[in-house]
Coordinates of C-alpha atoms in Angstrom, one line a residue:
V1 CA 0.0 0.0 0.0
F2 CA 1.5 3.4 -1.0
V3 CA 0.8 6.3 1.4
P4 CA 2.3 9.7 0.7
F5 CA 4.0 11.0 3.9
L6 CA 5.1 14.6 3.8
Y7 CA 8.5 14.7 5.3
F8 CA 11.4 16.9 4.1
H9 CA 14.8 17.5 5.6
F10 CA 18.0 19.3 4.4
L11 CA 17.0 21.8 1.7
F12 CA 13.7 20.0 1.2
V13 CA 15.7 17.0 -0.2
L14 CA 13.6 14.0 -0.9
N15 CA 15.0 10.6 0.0
M16 CA 15.1 8.7 -3.3
W17 CA 17.0 5.8 -1.7
G18 CA 17.5 4.4 1.8
I19 CA 20.4 4.6 4.2
S20 CA 20.4 0.9 5.2
P21 CA 21.0 -2.3 3.2
Q22 CA 18.2 -4.3 1.8
I23 CA 16.7 -6.9 4.1
N24 CA 14.3 -9.8 3.8
L25 CA 11.4 -8.5 5.8
I26 CA 10.0 -12.0 6.5
S27 CA 13.3 -13.5 7.5
G28 CA 12.8 -16.2 10.2
V29 CA 9.1 -16.7 9.3
K30 CA 8.3 -20.4 9.9
S31 CA 6.5 -22.8 7.6
E32 CA 3.4 -22.8 9.8
T33 CA 3.0 -19.0 9.2
P34 CA -0.5 -17.9 7.9
S35 CA -0.7 -17.8 4.1
T36 CA -1.0 -14.0 4.1
L37 CA 1.7 -11.8 5.5
N38 CA 1.1 -8.0 5.9
I39 CA 4.1 -5.8 5.8
L40 CA 4.1 -2.0 6.5
L41 CA 7.1 0.1 5.4
L42 CA 7.3 3.7 6.7
S43 CA 9.2 6.0 4.3
P44 CA 11.6 3.3 2.9
S45 CA 12.5 5.7 0.0
D46 CA 13.1 2.8 -2.4
P47 CA 11.8 -0.8 -3.0
R48 CA 15.1 -2.5 -2.0
S49 CA 13.5 -4.6 0.7
I50 CA 10.4 -5.3 -1.3
I51 CA 12.3 -7.0 -4.1
A52 CA 14.6 -8.8 -1.6
T53 CA 11.6 -10.1 0.3
I54 CA 9.8 -11.2 -2.9
A55 CA 12.9 -12.9 -4.2
E56 CA 13.6 -14.8 -1.0
A57 CA 10.0 -15.8 -0.5
N58 CA 9.9 -17.1 -4.0
I59 CA 12.6 -19.7 -3.4
I60 CA 11.3 -23.2 -3.8
N61 CA 12.6 -25.6 -1.2
Q62 CA 14.0 -28.6 -3.0
N63 CA 16.0 -30.3 -0.3
N64 CA 13.4 -31.6 2.2
G65 CA 12.6 -28.1 3.3
S66 CA 14.0 -26.0 6.1
S67 CA 12.2 -24.4 9.0
E68 CA 12.3 -21.1 7.3
T69 CA 11.1 -22.1 3.9
L70 CA 7.7 -20.8 2.9
P71 CA 5.3 -23.2 1.1
E72 CA 5.1 -22.6 -2.7
S73 CA 2.0 -21.0 -4.1
E74 CA 0.4 -20.7 -0.7
L75 CA 1.9 -17.3 0.4
E76 CA 0.5 -13.9 -0.3
L77 CA 2.7 -10.9 0.5
R78 CA 0.8 -7.6 1.1
F79 CA 3.0 -4.5 1.2
Y80 CA 1.8 -1.3 2.7
I81 CA 4.1 1.6 2.0
V82 CA 4.0 5.0 3.5
E83 CA 6.1 7.3 1.4
E84 CA 7.0 11.0 1.8
S85 CA 6.1 12.4 -1.6
T86 CA 4.3 11.6 -4.9
E87 CA 7.7 11.7 -6.6
A88 CA 9.2 9.0 -4.3
L89 CA 6.0 7.0 -4.7
A90 CA 6.3 7.2 -8.5
R91 CA 9.8 5.9 -8.3
H92 CA 8.5 2.8 -6.6
F93 CA 6.2 2.2 -9.5
L94 CA 9.1 2.8 -12.0
L95 CA 11.7 0.6 -10.3
L96 CA 9.3 -2.3 -9.7
H97 CA 8.2 -2.2 -13.3
I98 CA 11.8 -2.3 -14.4
F99 CA 12.5 -5.2 -12.0
F100 CA 9.6 -7.3 -13.5
D101 CA 10.1 -6.1 -17.2
E102 CA 10.4 -9.4 -19.0
N103 CA 11.0 -7.6 -22.3
V104 CA 14.5 -6.7 -21.2
P105 CA 17.1 -9.5 -20.7
M106 CA 18.0 -10.0 -17.1
K107 CA 21.6 -8.9 -17.5
Q108 CA 20.6 -5.5 -19.1
R109 CA 17.7 -5.2 -16.8
A110 CA 19.8 -5.3 -13.7
A111 CA 22.1 -2.6 -15.0
L112 CA 19.1 -0.6 -16.1
Y113 CA 17.6 -0.8 -12.7
L114 CA 20.7 0.5 -11.0
E115 CA 21.2 3.2 -13.6
V116 CA 17.7 4.6 -13.0
F117 CA 18.0 4.0 -9.3
G118 CA 21.2 5.8 -8.5
N119 CA 22.4 8.0 -11.4
S120 CA 21.7 11.7 -11.9
L121 CA 22.7 11.2 -15.6
I122 CA 21.6 8.3 -17.7
Q123 CA 22.2 6.9 -21.2
E124 CA 20.2 8.2 -24.2
K125 CA 18.5 4.8 -24.6
T126 CA 17.6 4.8 -20.9
S127 CA 16.1 8.2 -21.3
R128 CA 13.9 6.9 -24.1
Y129 CA 12.9 3.9 -21.9
L130 CA 12.1 6.2 -19.0
E131 CA 9.8 8.3 -21.3
D132 CA 8.1 5.2 -22.7
K133 CA 7.6 3.8 -19.2
G134 CA 6.2 7.1 -18.0
T135 CA 3.6 7.1 -20.8
A136 CA 2.7 3.5 -20.0
L137 CA 2.3 4.4 -16.3
I138 CA 0.0 7.3 -17.2
D139 CA -2.2 4.9 -19.1
F140 CA -2.1 2.6 -16.1
V141 CA -3.1 5.0 -13.4
L142 CA -5.7 6.9 -15.5
G143 CA -7.1 4.3 -17.8
G144 CA -6.1 1.0 -16.2
K145 CA -4.2 -0.1 -19.3
E146 CA -1.2 -2.2 -18.6
Q147 CA 0.6 -4.9 -20.7
S148 CA 3.2 -6.3 -18.3
G149 CA 0.9 -7.9 -15.8
M150 CA 1.7 -5.4 -13.1
E151 CA -1.9 -4.3 -12.9
N152 CA -2.5 -7.6 -11.0
M153 CA 0.1 -6.4 -8.4
F154 CA -1.0 -2.8 -7.9
D155 CA -4.5 -2.0 -6.6
L156 CA -5.5 1.6 -7.4
S157 CA -9.1 1.2 -6.4
L158 CA -8.8 3.1 -3.1
L159 CA -7.2 6.2 -4.7
K160 CA -9.2 9.4 -5.3
Q161 CA -8.9 11.0 -8.7
R162 CA -6.7 13.8 -7.4
C163 CA -4.1 11.3 -6.2
L164 CA -4.2 9.6 -9.6
D165 CA -3.8 12.9 -11.3
D166 CA -0.8 13.8 -9.1
L167 CA 0.9 10.5 -10.1
A168 CA 0.1 11.0 -13.7
D169 CA 1.7 14.5 -13.5
V170 CA 4.9 13.0 -12.2
F171 CA 5.0 10.3 -14.9
A172 CA 4.4 13.0 -17.5
S173 CA 7.4 15.0 -16.2
W174 CA 9.7 12.1 -17.3
C175 CA 9.3 13.2 -20.9
A176 CA 12.7 13.9 -22.3
S177 CA 11.5 16.8 -24.3
K178 CA 11.0 18.9 -21.2
E179 CA 13.8 21.4 -20.6
S180 CA 16.1 20.7 -17.7
D181 CA 19.7 20.9 -16.6
M182 CA 20.7 18.2 -14.1
K183 CA 24.3 19.3 -13.9
E184 CA 23.5 22.9 -13.1
S185 CA 20.7 22.0 -10.7
R186 CA 22.9 19.5 -8.9
D187 CA 25.7 22.1 -8.6
D188 CA 23.2 24.5 -6.9
I189 CA 22.5 21.8 -4.3
L190 CA 26.2 21.2 -3.8
R191 CA 26.8 25.0 -3.3
S192 CA 24.1 25.1 -0.7
F193 CA 25.4 22.1 1.1
Y194 CA 29.1 23.1 1.1
A195 CA 28.5 26.9 1.5
D196 CA 31.9 28.4 2.3
R197 CA 33.6 25.0 1.6
Y198 CA 32.5 24.7 -2.0
D199 CA 35.8 25.7 -3.5
C200 CA 37.5 23.0 -1.5
R201 CA 34.8 20.5 -1.9
E202 CA 37.0 17.6 -3.1
G203 CA 38.9 17.8 0.2
A204 CA 35.6 17.9 2.1
I205 CA 34.5 14.8 0.2
D206 CA 37.7 12.9 1.1
W207 CA 37.1 13.9 4.7
D208 CA 33.6 12.6 4.7
Y209 CA 34.6 9.4 3.1
H210 CA 37.5 8.5 5.4
T211 CA 35.7 9.5 8.6
R212 CA 32.1 8.5 8.0
I213 CA 32.0 6.0 5.1
K214 CA 35.2 4.0 5.2
P215 CA 34.9 2.8 8.9
Y216 CA 31.5 1.2 8.2
A217 CA 31.3 0.6 4.4
S218 CA 34.9 0.4 3.1
I219 CA 33.7 -1.6 0.1
I220 CA 32.6 1.8 -1.3
H221 CA 35.7 2.9 -3.2
P222 CA 36.8 6.5 -2.6
I223 CA 37.0 7.3 -6.3
Q224 CA 33.4 6.0 -6.8
F225 CA 32.2 8.0 -3.9
R226 CA 33.9 11.2 -5.1
E227 CA 32.5 10.7 -8.7
W228 CA 29.0 10.3 -7.4
R229 CA 29.2 13.2 -5.0
L230 CA 30.6 15.5 -7.6
N231 CA 28.8 14.4 -10.8
G232 CA 25.9 12.1 -9.7
K233 CA 27.2 9.0 -11.5
A234 CA 27.1 6.0 -9.1
F235 CA 26.8 3.1 -11.6
E236 CA 28.6 3.0 -14.9
F237 CA 28.8 -0.1 -17.1
N238 CA 30.7 -1.0 -20.3
G239 CA 32.0 2.4 -21.0
A240 CA 28.5 3.8 -21.8
I241 CA 28.0 7.5 -22.1
Y242 CA 25.8 9.1 -19.4
D243 CA 24.7 12.5 -20.6
R244 CA 20.9 12.6 -20.2
D245 CA 19.0 13.8 -17.2
N246 CA 17.4 11.2 -15.0
R247 CA 14.1 13.0 -14.7
S248 CA 12.7 10.5 -12.2
L249 CA 14.9 12.4 -9.6
F250 CA 13.1 15.8 -10.3
V251 CA 10.6 17.3 -8.0
N252 CA 7.8 19.8 -8.9
N253 CA 8.7 22.7 -6.7
S254 CA 5.4 24.4 -7.3
K255 CA 4.0 21.8 -4.8
I256 CA 6.7 22.5 -2.2
H257 CA 6.5 25.5 0.2
R258 CA 10.1 26.7 0.0
S259 CA 11.7 29.2 2.4
H260 CA 15.4 29.0 1.2
H261 CA 16.4 32.2 -0.6
H262 CA 19.2 30.4 -2.5
A263 CA 16.8 28.0 -4.3
R264 CA 16.6 28.7 -8.1
D265 CA 13.3 30.0 -9.4
T266 CA 12.5 27.1 -11.7
E267 CA 9.6 24.8 -11.6
D268 CA 11.5 21.5 -11.5
L269 CA 14.7 20.9 -9.6
P270 CA 16.4 17.6 -8.6
K271 CA 15.9 17.4 -4.8
M272 CA 18.1 14.4 -4.4
D273 CA 20.6 13.2 -1.7
V274 CA 24.1 14.6 -2.4
V275 CA 25.5 13.4 0.9
T276 CA 25.3 9.6 1.5
G277 CA 24.7 8.1 -1.9
P278 CA 22.8 5.2 -3.4
Y279 CA 25.4 2.5 -2.6
I280 CA 24.1 1.6 0.9
S281 CA 20.8 0.1 -0.4
H282 CA 22.3 -2.7 -2.5
G283 CA 26.1 -2.3 -2.5
I284 CA 27.6 -3.1 0.9
V285 CA 26.4 -6.6 1.7
T286 CA 25.3 -9.7 -0.2
T287 CA 22.2 -10.9 1.6
C288 CA 22.5 -14.6 0.5
D289 CA 23.3 -17.9 2.0
R290 CA 27.0 -18.2 1.4
S291 CA 26.7 -22.0 1.5
S292 CA 24.4 -21.9 -1.6
D293 CA 26.7 -19.4 -3.5
S294 CA 30.3 -20.1 -2.6
F295 CA 31.6 -17.3 -4.9
A296 CA 29.4 -14.6 -3.4
G297 CA 31.8 -14.1 -0.5
G298 CA 34.6 -13.4 -3.0
L299 CA 33.0 -10.2 -3.9
S300 CA 34.1 -8.8 -0.6
E301 CA 37.7 -10.1 -1.0
I302 CA 40.4 -7.8 0.3
H303 CA 43.9 -7.8 -1.1
H304 CA 46.9 -7.2 1.1
E305 CA 44.8 -7.4 4.2
G306 CA 46.6 -6.3 7.4
T307 CA 49.4 -4.6 5.5
G308 CA 48.1 -1.0 5.7
A309 CA 47.6 -1.1 1.9
E310 CA 44.3 -3.0 1.9
Q311 CA 42.2 -2.9 -1.3
Y312 CA 38.9 -4.5 -2.2
R313 CA 39.1 -6.5 -5.4
Y314 CA 35.5 -5.6 -6.3
S315 CA 33.4 -2.5 -5.6
A316 CA 30.0 -1.5 -4.2
S317 CA 28.9 -1.3 -7.8
D318 CA 29.7 -5.0 -8.4
I319 CA 27.9 -6.0 -5.2
S320 CA 24.9 -3.9 -6.2
L321 CA 24.8 -5.6 -9.6
Y322 CA 25.1 -9.0 -8.0
N323 CA 22.3 -8.4 -5.5
V324 CA 19.8 -7.0 -8.1
T325 CA 20.7 -9.8 -10.5
R326 CA 20.2 -12.4 -7.8
F327 CA 16.8 -11.0 -6.8
M328 CA 15.6 -10.9 -10.4
W329 CA 16.8 -14.5 -11.0
Q330 CA 15.1 -15.8 -7.8
A331 CA 11.9 -14.0 -8.5
H332 CA 11.9 -15.4 -12.1
T333 CA 12.9 -19.0 -11.5
G334 CA 12.2 -19.7 -7.8
K335 CA 15.8 -21.1 -7.5
E336 CA 18.8 -20.0 -5.6
Y337 CA 21.2 -17.9 -7.6
R338 CA 24.7 -19.4 -7.8
M339 CA 27.7 -17.8 -9.6
K340 CA 29.6 -20.3 -11.6
V341 CA 32.8 -18.3 -12.1
K342 CA 34.5 -16.3 -9.3
G343 CA 34.0 -12.6 -9.8
E344 CA 31.7 -13.0 -12.7
V345 CA 28.4 -11.6 -11.4
F346 CA 26.3 -12.8 -14.4
S347 CA 27.9 -16.3 -14.6
G348 CA 24.9 -17.8 -12.7
L349 CA 22.5 -16.8 -15.4
G350 CA 23.6 -19.2 -18.2
A351 CA 21.1 -20.1 -20.9
E352 CA 18.2 -19.8 -18.5
E353 CA 18.3 -16.1 -18.7
H354 CA 16.7 -16.2 -22.1
L355 CA 13.9 -18.7 -21.1
D356 CA 10.4 -17.5 -21.5
A357 CA 8.7 -16.5 -18.2
P358 CA 6.5 -19.2 -16.7
P359 CA 2.9 -19.1 -18.1
R360 CA 0.6 -16.9 -16.1
G361 CA -3.1 -16.7 -15.8
K362 CA -4.8 -13.3 -16.0
D363 CA -4.9 -12.9 -12.3
D364 CA -1.3 -14.0 -11.7
N365 CA 1.6 -11.7 -10.6
P366 CA 4.6 -11.4 -13.1
N367 CA 7.4 -13.9 -12.6
T368 CA 6.6 -15.0 -9.1
S369 CA 5.1 -18.1 -7.6
V370 CA 4.3 -16.0 -4.5
R371 CA 1.3 -13.7 -4.8
V372 CA 2.2 -10.0 -4.2
N373 CA -0.3 -7.3 -3.5
I374 CA 0.6 -3.6 -3.3
S375 CA -2.5 -1.5 -2.6
I376 CA -2.5 2.2 -2.5
V377 CA -4.2 4.0 0.4
P378 CA -4.9 7.7 0.0
V379 CA -3.4 9.0 3.3
R380 CA -1.1 12.0 3.3
D381 CA 0.0 11.9 6.9
A382 CA 1.5 8.6 8.3
R383 CA -0.1 9.2 11.7
K384 CA -3.5 8.7 10.1
V385 CA -2.5 5.1 9.4
L386 CA -2.2 4.6 13.1
N387 CA -5.9 5.5 13.7
K388 CA -7.3 3.1 11.1
K389 CA -9.2 0.3 13.0
K390 CA -8.7 -2.2 10.1
F391 CA -4.9 -2.1 10.8
H392 CA -5.2 -3.0 14.5
Q393 CA -3.0 -6.0 15.1
Y394 CA -2.8 -6.4 11.4
F395 CA 0.9 -6.4 10.5
D396 CA 3.4 -9.2 10.7
T397 CA 6.4 -6.9 10.0
I398 CA 6.8 -3.1 10.2
F399 CA 9.8 -1.3 8.8
V400 CA 10.5 2.2 10.1
S401 CA 13.1 4.3 8.2
H402 CA 15.4 6.7 10.0
H403 CA 13.5 9.6 8.4
A404 CA 10.3 8.4 9.9
S405 CA 11.6 7.3 13.3
S406 CA 9.8 10.0 15.2
I407 CA 6.7 7.9 14.8
L408 CA 8.2 5.4 17.2
Q409 CA 7.0 7.6 20.1
Y410 CA 3.3 7.0 19.3
E411 CA 1.9 4.1 21.2
A412 CA -0.7 3.5 18.5
L413 CA 2.1 2.3 16.2
Y414 CA 2.6 -0.8 18.4
S415 CA -1.1 -1.7 18.4
L416 CA -0.7 -2.3 14.6
L417 CA 1.5 -5.4 15.3
R418 CA 0.2 -8.9 15.5
N419 CA 1.5 -11.2 18.3
D420 CA 5.0 -12.5 17.5
A421 CA 5.4 -9.7 14.9
T422 CA 8.7 -8.0 14.0
M423 CA 9.7 -4.4 13.8
V424 CA 12.8 -3.4 11.9
V425 CA 14.1 0.1 12.5
E426 CA 16.7 1.9 10.2
T427 CA 19.1 3.9 12.3
C428 CA 21.2 7.0 11.4
R429 CA 24.4 4.9 11.0
F430 CA 24.8 6.1 7.4
D431 CA 23.4 9.6 7.9
L432 CA 26.6 11.6 7.1
T433 CA 25.2 14.9 8.4
K434 CA 25.6 13.6 12.0
N435 CA 28.8 13.0 14.0
E436 CA 29.6 9.7 15.7
S437 CA 28.5 10.8 19.2
K438 CA 25.2 12.0 17.9
K439 CA 24.7 8.8 16.0
Q440 CA 25.3 6.7 19.1
E441 CA 22.9 8.8 21.1
L442 CA 20.2 8.5 18.5
I443 CA 20.6 4.7 18.1
K444 CA 20.4 4.3 21.8
N445 CA 17.3 6.4 21.9
V446 CA 15.7 4.2 19.2
R447 CA 16.3 1.1 21.3
D448 CA 15.1 2.8 24.5
V449 CA 11.9 4.1 22.9
V450 CA 10.9 0.8 21.4
L451 CA 11.9 -1.4 24.3
S452 CA 9.9 0.8 26.6
N453 CA 6.8 -0.4 24.8
G454 CA 7.3 -4.0 26.0
T455 CA 9.4 -5.4 23.1
R456 CA 12.2 -7.9 23.1
R457 CA 15.3 -7.2 21.1
V458 CA 15.9 -9.7 18.2
E459 CA 19.0 -9.6 16.1
P460 CA 18.4 -9.6 12.3
S461 CA 18.5 -13.2 11.1
A462 CA 19.1 -14.6 7.6
S463 CA 19.5 -11.1 6.3
G464 CA 23.3 -10.7 6.0
I465 CA 23.1 -7.5 8.0
D466 CA 25.9 -6.8 10.5
G467 CA 26.4 -3.7 12.6
D468 CA 23.7 -1.3 13.7
A469 CA 22.4 0.2 10.4
L470 CA 19.3 -1.8 11.3
V471 CA 17.9 -3.0 14.6
A472 CA 15.1 -5.5 15.0
F473 CA 12.6 -6.2 17.7
K474 CA 10.2 -9.0 18.3
F475 CA 6.7 -8.3 19.8
R476 CA 5.0 -11.0 21.8
S477 CA 1.7 -11.2 23.8
D478 CA 1.7 -11.5 27.6
D479 CA 0.7 -15.1 27.2
E480 CA 3.6 -15.8 24.9
I481 CA 6.1 -14.2 27.3
A482 CA 4.7 -16.1 30.2
S483 CA 5.0 -19.3 28.2
L484 CA 8.6 -18.6 27.3
Y485 CA 9.4 -17.8 30.9
N486 CA 7.9 -21.0 32.1
K487 CA 10.0 -23.0 29.6
T488 CA 13.1 -21.5 30.9

């Protein structure tokens, strides 16, 4: 369910990607779980955990089954997403359509997904694809016309016409014929961010990298980070030329009440993150079972470790490409993705990449054996979700982003959870605008606020997440707690 949530921070920058790695939101769910799982995501900024959850849930257990394997064709995933703006909401539509676009071979599709996801500048052919997809999405939201089968995944029936019109306006803005200048607009944001430090910004970038990125995500190469921070190019493949504006990152300023005198007087400006970058979402961990893909761990291989001249053999871009490719493969085939050649991300595709998709009925979801439902609820303030009676004890998992973490103080949030439900909270670990002492204070506050509502802390399991970028909590009823106490 998509719910616009009006939240803006530095310079009214909209969060177009998260500041925590992707996570399987139903990790640890047992086979006796009800056939329908309801998942609420509060301001996730991108669909990283949606595609990770769909891919992992789609795995068919072929080896006698494990306690965490979900029964094939019996599971329905219902995602409810509270997002901060119509533009961010539109990007969910776009990225999920790319993810499931069977007309593009998987290898090119994975690169296309990352290009649109993280680059300010894209290729000419990608710009044409973006325009075509925008036109198709306009037909979808206004006329219900859709050819890819995604109409069976998205339910627009709850949206009022005004919300549909707002979405259509955003999709229309992706037309390449509209005048824009991403480079100049991005430079305006950088000037506002650096202020007096703008002329020595390269030194400031190096400082940010070595003090706030490298200690926690050293797989991100300093040259990559600098190129993205300066020019907005995060993912570059095969020597392609990236010289077209990624208009999915633009925001209609006429709908934003601005108070900053330095903002340019143009209708559309990119209001993107120029601080942390898009690598965190998919590029710092491989969330896979290393026993099933023995070569996956090699993507984090370090040369000359312990010598003071350590260097990763692969980059955050390589890991991002591996993760997205693996999610697409698993969603398409229902099989674990296994690289066949060390360091060759696409080596697990083989001839099966070109197989036709499994036959679908008219009511089936694209690619997946797991049914996926994404309804859209017309709520503009996340707190209104807390007051809906239909959501009382409704959710099996709730994800709360760092940008929406203030909602943790509302007791009504915890009444939305079913017994034995899980809450995953994104912390400020990769918020580069805060120093280390402030981060530690805020992470502690998150734990204290949630635990004061009677939760028990649970470490993320089967998610490949280390550190404190995400913290998880398990909620149990009084009867369950008493039962556990008696067993001990």
